[in-house]
JSON list of C-alpha atoms in Angstrom, two decimals:
[
{"chain": "A", "resi": 1, "resn": "MET", "atom": "CA", "xyz": [-14.20, -15.32, -7.45]},
{"chain": "A", "resi": 2, "resn": "ARG", "atom": "CA", "xyz": [-13.41, -11.80, -6.29]},
{"chain": "A", "resi": 3, "resn": "VAL", "atom": "CA", "xyz": [-10.33, -10.54, -4.45]},
{"chain": "A", "resi": 4, "resn": "ALA", "atom": "CA", "xyz": [-9.88, -7.02, -3.05]},
{"chain": "A", "resi": 5, "resn": "LEU", "atom": "CA", "xyz": [-6.32, -5.67, -3.05]},
{"chain": "A", "resi": 6, "resn": "ILE", "atom": "CA", "xyz": [-5.43, -2.83, -0.68]},
{"chain": "A", "resi": 7, "resn": "ALA", "atom": "CA", "xyz": [-2.02, -1.18, -0.36]},
{"chain": "A", "resi": 8, "resn": "ASP", "atom": "CA", "xyz": [-0.06, 1.69, 1.13]},
{"chain": "A", "resi": 9, "resn": "MET", "atom": "CA", "xyz": [-2.30, 2.92, 3.93]},
{"chain": "A", "resi": 10, "resn": "HIS", "atom": "CA", "xyz": [0.71, 4.69, 5.47]},
{"chain": "A", "resi": 11, "resn": "GLY", "atom": "CA", "xyz": [-0.93, 5.47, 8.80]},
{"chain": "A", "resi": 12, "resn": "ASN", "atom": "CA", "xyz": [-4.03, 7.11, 7.30]},
{"chain": "A", "resi": 13, "resn": "ALA", "atom": "CA", "xyz": [-6.95, 5.40, 9.04]},
{"chain": "A", "resi": 14, "resn": "VAL", "atom": "CA", "xyz": [-9.41, 8.04, 7.81]},
{"chain": "A", "resi": 15, "resn": "ALA", "atom": "CA", "xyz": [-8.87, 6.88, 4.23]},
{"chain": "A", "resi": 16, "resn": "PHE", "atom": "CA", "xyz": [-8.66, 3.22, 5.29]},
{"chain": "A", "resi": 17, "resn": "ASP", "atom": "CA", "xyz": [-12.06, 3.47, 6.99]},
{"chain": "A", "resi": 18, "resn": "ALA", "atom": "CA", "xyz": [-13.57, 4.86, 3.79]},
{"chain": "A", "resi": 19, "resn": "VAL", "atom": "CA", "xyz": [-12.32, 1.82, 1.87]},
{"chain": "A", "resi": 20, "resn": "LEU", "atom": "CA", "xyz": [-13.44, -0.60, 4.58]},
{"chain": "A", "resi": 21, "resn": "ARG", "atom": "CA", "xyz": [-16.96, 0.83, 4.45]},
{"chain": "A", "resi": 22, "resn": "GLU", "atom": "CA", "xyz": [-17.07, 0.04, 0.74]},
{"chain": "A", "resi": 23, "resn": "LEU", "atom": "CA", "xyz": [-15.68, -3.46, 1.23]},
{"chain": "A", "resi": 24, "resn": "GLU", "atom": "CA", "xyz": [-18.39, -4.21, 3.80]},
{"chain": "A", "resi": 25, "resn": "LEU", "atom": "CA", "xyz": [-21.08, -3.56, 1.19]},
{"chain": "A", "resi": 26, "resn": "GLU", "atom": "CA", "xyz": [-19.87, -6.33, -1.12]},
{"chain": "A", "resi": 27, "resn": "ARG", "atom": "CA", "xyz": [-18.86, -9.97, -0.93]},
{"chain": "A", "resi": 28, "resn": "PHE", "atom": "CA", "xyz": [-15.22, -10.80, -1.52]},
{"chain": "A", "resi": 29, "resn": "ASP", "atom": "CA", "xyz": [-13.67, -14.24, -1.40]},
{"chain": "A", "resi": 30, "resn": "ALA", "atom": "CA", "xyz": [-10.43, -12.75, -0.11]},
{"chain": "A", "resi": 31, "resn": "VAL", "atom": "CA", "xyz": [-8.77, -9.47, 0.79]},
{"chain": "A", "resi": 32, "resn": "VAL", "atom": "CA", "xyz": [-4.99, -9.03, 0.62]},
{"chain": "A", "resi": 33, "resn": "SER", "atom": "CA", "xyz": [-2.95, -6.16, 2.00]},
{"chain": "A", "resi": 34, "resn": "LEU", "atom": "CA", "xyz": [0.05, -5.35, -0.20]},
{"chain": "A", "resi": 35, "resn": "GLY", "atom": "CA", "xyz": [2.09, -3.59, 2.48]},
{"chain": "A", "resi": 36, "resn": "ASP", "atom": "CA", "xyz": [3.11, -0.22, 3.94]},
{"chain": "A", "resi": 37, "resn": "VAL", "atom": "CA", "xyz": [0.37, -0.13, 6.53]},
{"chain": "A", "resi": 38, "resn": "ALA", "atom": "CA", "xyz": [1.35, 2.19, 9.36]},
{"chain": "A", "resi": 39, "resn": "GLN", "atom": "CA", "xyz": [4.46, 4.29, 8.76]},
{"chain": "A", "resi": 40, "resn": "GLY", "atom": "CA", "xyz": [4.23, 7.92, 7.68]},
{"chain": "A", "resi": 41, "resn": "GLY", "atom": "CA", "xyz": [0.84, 9.10, 8.89]},
{"chain": "A", "resi": 42, "resn": "PRO", "atom": "CA", "xyz": [-0.85, 10.11, 12.13]},
{"chain": "A", "resi": 43, "resn": "GLN", "atom": "CA", "xyz": [-2.75, 6.86, 12.82]},
{"chain": "A", "resi": 44, "resn": "PRO", "atom": "CA", "xyz": [-0.31, 3.92, 12.75]},
{"chain": "A", "resi": 45, "resn": "ALA", "atom": "CA", "xyz": [-1.99, 1.98, 15.57]},
{"chain": "A", "resi": 46, "resn": "GLU", "atom": "CA", "xyz": [-5.46, 2.49, 14.13]},
{"chain": "A", "resi": 47, "resn": "CYS", "atom": "CA", "xyz": [-4.40, 1.18, 10.72]},
{"chain": "A", "resi": 48, "resn": "ILE", "atom": "CA", "xyz": [-2.84, -1.93, 12.22]},
{"chain": "A", "resi": 49, "resn": "ASP", "atom": "CA", "xyz": [-5.90, -2.57, 14.38]},
{"chain": "A", "resi": 50, "resn": "ARG", "atom": "CA", "xyz": [-8.24, -2.23, 11.37]},
{"chain": "A", "resi": 51, "resn": "LEU", "atom": "CA", "xyz": [-6.12, -4.72, 9.45]},
{"chain": "A", "resi": 52, "resn": "ARG", "atom": "CA", "xyz": [-6.07, -7.18, 12.35]},
{"chain": "A", "resi": 53, "resn": "GLU", "atom": "CA", "xyz": [-9.87, -6.99, 12.53]},
{"chain": "A", "resi": 54, "resn": "LEU", "atom": "CA", "xyz": [-10.09, -7.60, 8.79]},
{"chain": "A", "resi": 55, "resn": "GLY", "atom": "CA", "xyz": [-8.21, -10.87, 9.22]},
{"chain": "A", "resi": 56, "resn": "CYS", "atom": "CA", "xyz": [-6.63, -10.86, 5.77]},
{"chain": "A", "resi": 57, "resn": "ARG", "atom": "CA", "xyz": [-3.21, -12.01, 4.63]},
{"chain": "A", "resi": 58, "resn": "CYS", "atom": "CA", "xyz": [-0.59, -9.26, 4.56]},
{"chain": "A", "resi": 59, "resn": "VAL", "atom": "CA", "xyz": [2.51, -8.61, 2.47]},
{"chain": "A", "resi": 60, "resn": "LEU", "atom": "CA", "xyz": [5.51, -6.92, 4.12]},
{"chain": "A", "resi": 61, "resn": "GLY", "atom": "CA", "xyz": [6.22, -3.52, 2.57]},
{"chain": "A", "resi": 62, "resn": "ASN", "atom": "CA", "xyz": [9.48, -1.61, 2.73]},
{"chain": "A", "resi": 63, "resn": "SER", "atom": "CA", "xyz": [7.93, 0.97, 5.08]},
{"chain": "A", "resi": 64, "resn": "ASP", "atom": "CA", "xyz": [6.70, -1.84, 7.33]},
{"chain": "A", "resi": 65, "resn": "GLU", "atom": "CA", "xyz": [10.31, -3.03, 7.57]},
{"chain": "A", "resi": 66, "resn": "PHE", "atom": "CA", "xyz": [11.49, 0.50, 8.25]},
{"chain": "A", "resi": 67, "resn": "LEU", "atom": "CA", "xyz": [8.96, 0.90, 11.06]},
{"chain": "A", "resi": 68, "resn": "LEU", "atom": "CA", "xyz": [10.32, -2.24, 12.71]},
{"chain": "A", "resi": 69, "resn": "THR", "atom": "CA", "xyz": [14.03, -1.41, 12.30]},
{"chain": "A", "resi": 70, "resn": "LEU", "atom": "CA", "xyz": [14.30, 2.35, 11.56]},
{"chain": "A", "resi": 71, "resn": "GLU", "atom": "CA", "xyz": [16.80, 1.37, 8.85]},
{"chain": "A", "resi": 72, "resn": "LEU", "atom": "CA", "xyz": [16.15, 2.77, 5.37]},
{"chain": "A", "resi": 73, "resn": "GLY", "atom": "CA", "xyz": [17.54, -0.11, 3.35]},
{"chain": "A", "resi": 74, "resn": "SER", "atom": "CA", "xyz": [18.75, 0.86, -0.12]},
{"chain": "A", "resi": 75, "resn": "GLU", "atom": "CA", "xyz": [16.73, 4.10, -0.35]},
{"chain": "A", "resi": 76, "resn": "GLU", "atom": "CA", "xyz": [18.97, 7.11, -0.95]},
{"chain": "A", "resi": 77, "resn": "VAL", "atom": "CA", "xyz": [17.82, 10.26, 0.84]},
{"chain": "A", "resi": 78, "resn": "ASP", "atom": "CA", "xyz": [19.51, 13.44, 2.02]},
{"chain": "A", "resi": 79, "resn": "ASP", "atom": "CA", "xyz": [20.23, 14.05, 5.69]},
{"chain": "A", "resi": 80, "resn": "GLU", "atom": "CA", "xyz": [17.18, 16.26, 6.22]},
{"chain": "A", "resi": 81, "resn": "ARG", "atom": "CA", "xyz": [14.81, 13.68, 4.73]},
{"chain": "A", "resi": 82, "resn": "ARG", "atom": "CA", "xyz": [16.49, 10.87, 6.71]},
{"chain": "A", "resi": 83, "resn": "GLU", "atom": "CA", "xyz": [16.05, 12.79, 9.96]},
{"chain": "A", "resi": 84, "resn": "GLN", "atom": "CA", "xyz": [12.39, 13.43, 9.18]},
{"chain": "A", "resi": 85, "resn": "LEU", "atom": "CA", "xyz": [11.72, 9.76, 8.36]},
{"chain": "A", "resi": 86, "resn": "VAL", "atom": "CA", "xyz": [13.45, 8.52, 11.51]},
{"chain": "A", "resi": 87, "resn": "THR", "atom": "CA", "xyz": [11.66, 11.09, 13.69]},
{"chain": "A", "resi": 88, "resn": "VAL", "atom": "CA", "xyz": [8.25, 10.06, 12.39]},
{"chain": "A", "resi": 89, "resn": "GLY", "atom": "CA", "xyz": [9.23, 6.38, 12.46]},
{"chain": "A", "resi": 90, "resn": "ARG", "atom": "CA", "xyz": [10.32, 6.55, 16.09]},
{"chain": "A", "resi": 91, "resn": "TRP", "atom": "CA", "xyz": [7.10, 8.37, 17.00]},
{"chain": "A", "resi": 92, "resn": "SER", "atom": "CA", "xyz": [5.07, 5.73, 15.13]},
{"chain": "A", "resi": 93, "resn": "GLN", "atom": "CA", "xyz": [6.85, 2.94, 17.01]},
{"chain": "A", "resi": 94, "resn": "GLN", "atom": "CA", "xyz": [5.90, 4.62, 20.28]},
{"chain": "A", "resi": 95, "resn": "GLN", "atom": "CA", "xyz": [2.22, 4.49, 19.31]},
{"chain": "A", "resi": 96, "resn": "LEU", "atom": "CA", "xyz": [2.34, 0.69, 18.93]},
{"chain": "A", "resi": 97, "resn": "GLY", "atom": "CA", "xyz": [2.08, -2.00, 21.56]},
{"chain": "A", "resi": 98, "resn": "ASP", "atom": "CA", "xyz": [3.82, -5.37, 21.57]},
{"chain": "A", "resi": 99, "resn": "GLU", "atom": "CA", "xyz": [0.88, -7.15, 19.90]},
{"chain": "A", "resi": 100, "resn": "GLN", "atom": "CA", "xyz": [0.74, -4.61, 17.09]},
{"chain": "A", "resi": 101, "resn": "LEU", "atom": "CA", "xyz": [4.48, -4.88, 16.47]},
{"chain": "A", "resi": 102, "resn": "ALA", "atom": "CA", "xyz": [4.26, -8.68, 16.50]},
{"chain": "A", "resi": 103, "resn": "PHE", "atom": "CA", "xyz": [1.45, -8.46, 13.95]},
{"chain": "A", "resi": 104, "resn": "LEU", "atom": "CA", "xyz": [3.69, -6.39, 11.66]},
{"chain": "A", "resi": 105, "resn": "GLN", "atom": "CA", "xyz": [6.56, -8.83, 12.07]},
{"chain": "A", "resi": 106, "resn": "ALA", "atom": "CA", "xyz": [4.35, -11.68, 10.86]},
{"chain": "A", "resi": 107, "resn": "PHE", "atom": "CA", "xyz": [3.75, -10.11, 7.43]},
{"chain": "A", "resi": 108, "resn": "GLU", "atom": "CA", "xyz": [4.78, -12.29, 4.47]},
{"chain": "A", "resi": 109, "resn": "PRO", "atom": "CA", "xyz": [7.27, -11.45, 1.67]},
{"chain": "A", "resi": 110, "resn": "THR", "atom": "CA", "xyz": [4.63, -12.46, -0.88]},
{"chain": "A", "resi": 111, "resn": "VAL", "atom": "CA", "xyz": [1.15, -13.98, -0.81]},
{"chain": "A", "resi": 112, "resn": "GLU", "atom": "CA", "xyz": [-0.07, -16.48, -3.41]},
{"chain": "A", "resi": 113, "resn": "LEU", "atom": "CA", "xyz": [-3.71, -17.31, -4.09]},
{"chain": "A", "resi": 114, "resn": "ASP", "atom": "CA", "xyz": [-5.59, -19.59, -6.45]},
{"chain": "A", "resi": 115, "resn": "VAL", "atom": "CA", "xyz": [-8.17, -17.32, -8.05]},
{"chain": "A", "resi": 116, "resn": "GLY", "atom": "CA", "xyz": [-10.59, -19.39, -10.08]},
{"chain": "A", "resi": 117, "resn": "GLY", "atom": "CA", "xyz": [-7.82, -21.73, -11.16]},
{"chain": "A", "resi": 118, "resn": "ARG", "atom": "CA", "xyz": [-5.41, -18.90, -11.98]},
{"chain": "A", "resi": 119, "resn": "ARG", "atom": "CA", "xyz": [-2.29, -18.12, -9.97]},
{"chain": "A", "resi": 120, "resn": "LEU", "atom": "CA", "xyz": [-2.19, -14.69, -8.31]},
{"chain": "A", "resi": 121, "resn": "VAL", "atom": "CA", "xyz": [1.05, -13.49, -6.72]},
{"chain": "A", "resi": 122, "resn": "CYS", "atom": "CA", "xyz": [0.72, -10.52, -4.36]},
{"chain": "A", "resi": 123, "resn": "CYS", "atom": "CA", "xyz": [3.78, -8.43, -3.55]},
{"chain": "A", "resi": 124, "resn": "HIS", "atom": "CA", "xyz": [4.76, -4.92, -2.49]},
{"chain": "A", "resi": 125, "resn": "GLY", "atom": "CA", "xyz": [7.41, -3.71, -4.95]},
{"chain": "A", "resi": 126, "resn": "SER", "atom": "CA", "xyz": [7.94, -6.96, -6.86]},
{"chain": "A", "resi": 127, "resn": "PRO", "atom": "CA", "xyz": [8.04, -10.67, -5.99]},
{"chain": "A", "resi": 128, "resn": "ALA", "atom": "CA", "xyz": [11.82, -10.28, -5.71]},
{"chain": "A", "resi": 129, "resn": "SER", "atom": "CA", "xyz": [12.03, -7.17, -3.52]},
{"chain": "A", "resi": 130, "resn": "ASN", "atom": "CA", "xyz": [9.69, -4.90, -1.60]},
{"chain": "A", "resi": 131, "resn": "GLU", "atom": "CA", "xyz": [11.86, -1.95, -2.68]},
{"chain": "A", "resi": 132, "resn": "GLU", "atom": "CA", "xyz": [11.77, -2.60, -6.43]},
{"chain": "A", "resi": 133, "resn": "VAL", "atom": "CA", "xyz": [10.00, 0.05, -8.48]},
{"chain": "A", "resi": 134, "resn": "VAL", "atom": "CA", "xyz": [7.87, -1.24, -11.37]},
{"chain": "A", "resi": 135, "resn": "LEU", "atom": "CA", "xyz": [6.11, 1.42, -13.44]},
{"chain": "A", "resi": 136, "resn": "PRO", "atom": "CA", "xyz": [4.21, 1.61, -16.74]},
{"chain": "A", "resi": 137, "resn": "GLU", "atom": "CA", "xyz": [7.48, 2.56, -18.47]},
{"chain": "A", "resi": 138, "resn": "THR", "atom": "CA", "xyz": [9.38, -0.46, -17.09]},
{"chain": "A", "resi": 139, "resn": "PRO", "atom": "CA", "xyz": [10.62, -2.50, -20.10]},
{"chain": "A", "resi": 140, "resn": "ARG", "atom": "CA", "xyz": [8.20, -5.22, -21.16]},
{"chain": "A", "resi": 141, "resn": "GLU", "atom": "CA", "xyz": [10.80, -7.97, -20.92]},
{"chain": "A", "resi": 142, "resn": "LYS", "atom": "CA", "xyz": [11.53, -7.01, -17.30]},
{"chain": "A", "resi": 143, "resn": "VAL", "atom": "CA", "xyz": [7.83, -7.14, -16.41]},
{"chain": "A", "resi": 144, "resn": "GLU", "atom": "CA", "xyz": [7.53, -10.57, -18.09]},
{"chain": "A", "resi": 145, "resn": "GLU", "atom": "CA", "xyz": [10.51, -11.79, -16.08]},
{"chain": "A", "resi": 146, "resn": "LEU", "atom": "CA", "xyz": [8.97, -10.60, -12.81]},
{"chain": "A", "resi": 147, "resn": "ILE", "atom": "CA", "xyz": [5.59, -12.16, -13.62]},
{"chain": "A", "resi": 148, "resn": "GLY", "atom": "CA", "xyz": [7.31, -15.50, -14.14]},
{"chain": "A", "resi": 149, "resn": "ARG", "atom": "CA", "xyz": [4.86, -18.40, -14.01]},
{"chain": "A", "resi": 150, "resn": "ALA", "atom": "CA", "xyz": [2.06, -16.39, -12.42]},
{"chain": "A", "resi": 151, "resn": "ASP", "atom": "CA", "xyz": [-1.13, -15.50, -14.26]},
{"chain": "A", "resi": 152, "resn": "ALA", "atom": "CA", "xyz": [-1.36, -12.19, -12.42]},
{"chain": "A", "resi": 153, "resn": "VAL", "atom": "CA", "xyz": [0.87, -10.15, -10.12]},
{"chain": "A", "resi": 154, "resn": "ALA", "atom": "CA", "xyz": [-0.63, -7.51, -7.82]},
{"chain": "A", "resi": 155, "resn": "GLY", "atom": "CA", "xyz": [1.69, -4.89, -6.38]},
{"chain": "A", "resi": 156, "resn": "GLY", "atom": "CA", "xyz": [1.76, -1.67, -4.42]},
{"chain": "A", "resi": 157, "resn": "HIS", "atom": "CA", "xyz": [4.70, 0.59, -3.52]},
{"chain": "A", "resi": 158, "resn": "VAL", "atom": "CA", "xyz": [4.44, 3.10, -6.39]},
{"chain": "A", "resi": 159, "resn": "HIS", "atom": "CA", "xyz": [1.14, 4.72, -5.30]},
{"chain": "A", "resi": 160, "resn": "LEU", "atom": "CA", "xyz": [-0.22, 4.49, -8.82]},
{"chain": "A", "resi": 161, "resn": "GLN", "atom": "CA", "xyz": [-3.06, 2.47, -10.35]},
{"chain": "A", "resi": 162, "resn": "TRP", "atom": "CA", "xyz": [-1.98, 0.81, -13.56]},
{"chain": "A", "resi": 163, "resn": "LEU", "atom": "CA", "xyz": [-2.24, -2.47, -15.46]},
{"chain": "A", "resi": 164, "resn": "ARG", "atom": "CA", "xyz": [-0.10, -4.09, -18.12]},
{"chain": "A", "resi": 165, "resn": "ARG", "atom": "CA", "xyz": [-0.29, -7.31, -20.06]},
{"chain": "A", "resi": 166, "resn": "ALA", "atom": "CA", "xyz": [3.09, -8.96, -20.56]},
{"chain": "A", "resi": 167, "resn": "GLY", "atom": "CA", "xyz": [3.52, -12.40, -22.05]},
{"chain": "A", "resi": 168, "resn": "ARG", "atom": "CA", "xyz": [0.93, -14.78, -20.65]},
{"chain": "A", "resi": 169, "resn": "GLY", "atom": "CA", "xyz": [0.19, -12.74, -17.55]},
{"chain": "A", "resi": 170, "resn": "ILE", "atom": "CA", "xyz": [-0.88, -9.36, -16.23]},
{"chain": "A", "resi": 171, "resn": "TRP", "atom": "CA", "xyz": [0.79, -7.00, -13.80]},
{"chain": "A", "resi": 172, "resn": "PHE", "atom": "CA", "xyz": [-1.26, -4.44, -11.95]},
{"chain": "A", "resi": 173, "resn": "CYS", "atom": "CA", "xyz": [-0.79, -2.03, -9.07]},
{"chain": "A", "resi": 174, "resn": "ALA", "atom": "CA", "xyz": [-3.66, -1.34, -6.70]},
{"chain": "A", "resi": 175, "resn": "GLY", "atom": "CA", "xyz": [-2.75, 2.30, -6.02]},
{"chain": "A", "resi": 176, "resn": "SER", "atom": "CA", "xyz": [-2.63, 3.69, -2.49]},
{"chain": "A", "resi": 177, "resn": "VAL", "atom": "CA", "xyz": [-5.30, 3.73, 0.19]},
{"chain": "A", "resi": 178, "resn": "GLY", "atom": "CA", "xyz": [-3.71, 6.44, 2.30]},
{"chain": "A", "resi": 179, "resn": "LEU", "atom": "CA", "xyz": [-1.28, 8.49, 0.22]},
{"chain": "A", "resi": 180, "resn": "VAL", "atom": "CA", "xyz": [-2.30, 9.25, -3.36]},
{"chain": "A", "resi": 181, "resn": "TYR", "atom": "CA", "xyz": [-0.24, 11.93, -5.05]},
{"chain": "A", "resi": 182, "resn": "GLU", "atom": "CA", "xyz": [0.80, 13.26, -8.43]},
{"chain": "A", "resi": 183, "resn": "HIS", "atom": "CA", "xyz": [4.09, 11.76, -9.57]},
{"chain": "A", "resi": 184, "resn": "LYS", "atom": "CA", "xyz": [6.30, 14.81, -9.90]},
{"chain": "A", "resi": 185, "resn": "GLU", "atom": "CA", "xyz": [9.52, 16.04, -8.33]},
{"chain": "A", "resi": 186, "resn": "PRO", "atom": "CA", "xyz": [10.60, 17.38, -5.91]},
{"chain": "A", "resi": 187, "resn": "MET", "atom": "CA", "xyz": [8.70, 15.10, -3.56]},
{"chain": "A", "resi": 188, "resn": "ASP", "atom": "CA", "xyz": [7.78, 17.84, -1.08]},
{"chain": "A", "resi": 189, "resn": "GLU", "atom": "CA", "xyz": [5.91, 19.67, -3.86]},
{"chain": "A", "resi": 190, "resn": "ARG", "atom": "CA", "xyz": [3.75, 16.73, -4.95]},
{"chain": "A", "resi": 191, "resn": "PRO", "atom": "CA", "xyz": [0.03, 17.55, -4.71]},
{"chain": "A", "resi": 192, "resn": "PHE", "atom": "CA", "xyz": [-1.87, 14.96, -2.67]},
{"chain": "A", "resi": 193, "resn": "ASP", "atom": "CA", "xyz": [-5.23, 13.71, -3.94]},
{"chain": "A", "resi": 194, "resn": "PRO", "atom": "CA", "xyz": [-8.26, 13.53, -1.58]},
{"chain": "A", "resi": 195, "resn": "TRP", "atom": "CA", "xyz": [-9.29, 9.97, -2.27]},
{"chain": "A", "resi": 196, "resn": "ALA", "atom": "CA", "xyz": [-8.31, 6.41, -1.38]},
{"chain": "A", "resi": 197, "resn": "GLU", "atom": "CA", "xyz": [-7.52, 3.80, -4.03]},
{"chain": "A", "resi": 198, "resn": "TYR", "atom": "CA", "xyz": [-7.81, 0.02, -4.19]},
{"chain": "A", "resi": 199, "resn": "ALA", "atom": "CA", "xyz": [-8.34, -2.71, -6.79]},
{"chain": "A", "resi": 200, "resn": "VAL", "atom": "CA", "xyz": [-10.61, -5.70, -7.33]},
{"chain": "A", "resi": 201, "resn": "LEU", "atom": "CA", "xyz": [-9.51, -8.81, -9.21]},
{"chain": "A", "resi": 202, "resn": "THR", "atom": "CA", "xyz": [-12.24, -11.08, -10.58]},
{"chain": "A", "resi": 203, "resn": "ALA", "atom": "CA", "xyz": [-12.03, -14.54, -12.11]},
{"chain": "A", "resi": 204, "resn": "ASP", "atom": "CA", "xyz": [-14.94, -15.72, -14.23]},
{"chain": "A", "resi": 205, "resn": "ASP", "atom": "CA", "xyz": [-14.70, -18.97, -16.18]},
{"chain": "A", "resi": 206, "resn": "GLY", "atom": "CA", "xyz": [-10.90, -18.73, -16.15]},
{"chain": "A", "resi": 207, "resn": "LYS", "atom": "CA", "xyz": [-10.81, -15.13, -17.34]},
{"chain": "A", "resi": 208, "resn": "LEU", "atom": "CA", "xyz": [-9.27, -12.46, -15.13]},
{"chain": "A", "resi": 209, "resn": "GLY", "atom": "CA", "xyz": [-10.49, -8.88, -14.85]},
{"chain": "A", "resi": 210, "resn": "VAL", "atom": "CA", "xyz": [-9.18, -5.91, -12.86]},
{"chain": "A", "resi": 211, "resn": "GLU", "atom": "CA", "xyz": [-11.23, -2.96, -11.63]},
{"chain": "A", "resi": 212, "resn": "PHE", "atom": "CA", "xyz": [-9.61, 0.13, -10.13]},
{"chain": "A", "resi": 213, "resn": "ARG", "atom": "CA", "xyz": [-11.60, 2.08, -7.54]},
{"chain": "A", "resi": 214, "resn": "ARG", "atom": "CA", "xyz": [-11.38, 5.47, -5.85]},
{"chain": "A", "resi": 215, "resn": "VAL", "atom": "CA", "xyz": [-13.16, 6.50, -2.65]},
{"chain": "A", "resi": 216, "resn": "PRO", "atom": "CA", "xyz": [-13.28, 10.08, -1.26]},
{"chain": "A", "resi": 217, "resn": "PHE", "atom": "CA", "xyz": [-12.49, 10.65, 2.41]},
{"chain": "A", "resi": 218, "resn": "ASP", "atom": "CA", "xyz": [-12.53, 13.49, 4.94]},
{"chain": "A", "resi": 219, "resn": "VAL", "atom": "CA", "xyz": [-9.20, 15.26, 4.48]},
{"chain": "A", "resi": 220, "resn": "GLY", "atom": "CA", "xyz": [-10.05, 17.71, 7.27]},
{"chain": "A", "resi": 221, "resn": "ALA", "atom": "CA", "xyz": [-10.33, 14.85, 9.76]},
{"chain": "A", "resi": 222, "resn": "LEU", "atom": "CA", "xyz": [-6.92, 13.56, 8.65]},
{"chain": "A", "resi": 223, "resn": "ILE", "atom": "CA", "xyz": [-5.32, 16.99, 9.06]},
{"chain": "A", "resi": 224, "resn": "ARG", "atom": "CA", "xyz": [-6.77, 17.26, 12.57]},
{"chain": "A", "resi": 225, "resn": "ALA", "atom": "CA", "xyz": [-5.35, 13.84, 13.44]},
{"chain": "A", "resi": 226, "resn": "ALA", "atom": "CA", "xyz": [-1.95, 14.95, 12.13]},
{"chain": "A", "resi": 227, "resn": "GLU", "atom": "CA", "xyz": [-1.72, 17.64, 14.83]},
{"chain": "A", "resi": 228, "resn": "ALA", "atom": "CA", "xyz": [-0.34, 14.95, 17.15]},
{"chain": "A", "resi": 229, "resn": "MET", "atom": "CA", "xyz": [2.60, 14.15, 14.86]},
{"chain": "A", "resi": 230, "resn": "PRO", "atom": "CA", "xyz": [6.13, 15.37, 15.67]},
{"chain": "A", "resi": 231, "resn": "ASP", "atom": "CA", "xyz": [6.57, 16.80, 12.17]},
{"chain": "A", "resi": 232, "resn": "GLU", "atom": "CA", "xyz": [4.38, 19.47, 10.55]},
{"chain": "A", "resi": 233, "resn": "GLN", "atom": "CA", "xyz": [5.17, 18.56, 6.94]},
{"chain": "A", "resi": 234, "resn": "TYR", "atom": "CA", "xyz": [2.52, 15.82, 6.69]},
{"chain": "A", "resi": 235, "resn": "ALA", "atom": "CA", "xyz": [-0.35, 18.15, 7.61]},
{"chain": "A", "resi": 236, "resn": "ALA", "atom": "CA", "xyz": [1.08, 20.93, 5.44]},
{"chain": "A", "resi": 237, "resn": "MET", "atom": "CA", "xyz": [1.15, 18.68, 2.37]},
{"chain": "A", "resi": 238, "resn": "TRP", "atom": "CA", "xyz": [-2.44, 17.54, 2.92]},
{"chain": "A", "resi": 239, "resn": "LYS", "atom": "CA", "xyz": [-3.62, 21.12, 3.28]},
{"chain": "A", "resi": 240, "resn": "ARG", "atom": "CA", "xyz": [-2.71, 21.52, -0.41]},
{"chain": "A", "resi": 241, "resn": "ALA", "atom": "CA", "xyz": [-4.97, 18.61, -1.43]}
]
């Protein structure tokens, strides 16, 4: 059995299309979206429409919630960053029709699948919260606690591909389809990477395997699409990719 895990498109349909073209070339028993589909990039409606056509189950990410409410939750940001997020979020809302918003509202907190007799839990940040940050340096005992009774947990949120065995299970993050960057501060100086990321989980005779994939996409096309956005920072950051 083979499951494709996609996450964090963030309104980048150019990158999403590159991944979808790869997925069409292979047979998967299931595809799961791990959240953060539309907010942040120039193509929120296109990303939602692609996902609707795909017909897969979808986890609700923290940016999906923000797009619906324009409330930042527990994230701490300065006034300038807050204004930028709300400006882009309001613009993104305006690009969406009622059916697209209803589709977002139907996303699930978590998705569980039986993968060859093994239990896969799909989440955004963690099974407990779509805002929780789980990284390679997260203490082992915390990762074990979050895995719980699952055999594997697939997450997004951190825009990083990584895998860790903890106790009887594995935790892995699929990376980001639409917003891959180097993890350095300050955020507005992070170099973006010109590829899309996703993961494939396989189950063969009860054994689980994870493959991380990267797909190049046309950054120039994305920058041109970003000309319609109300904020110039997105295009400026991609010009450094």
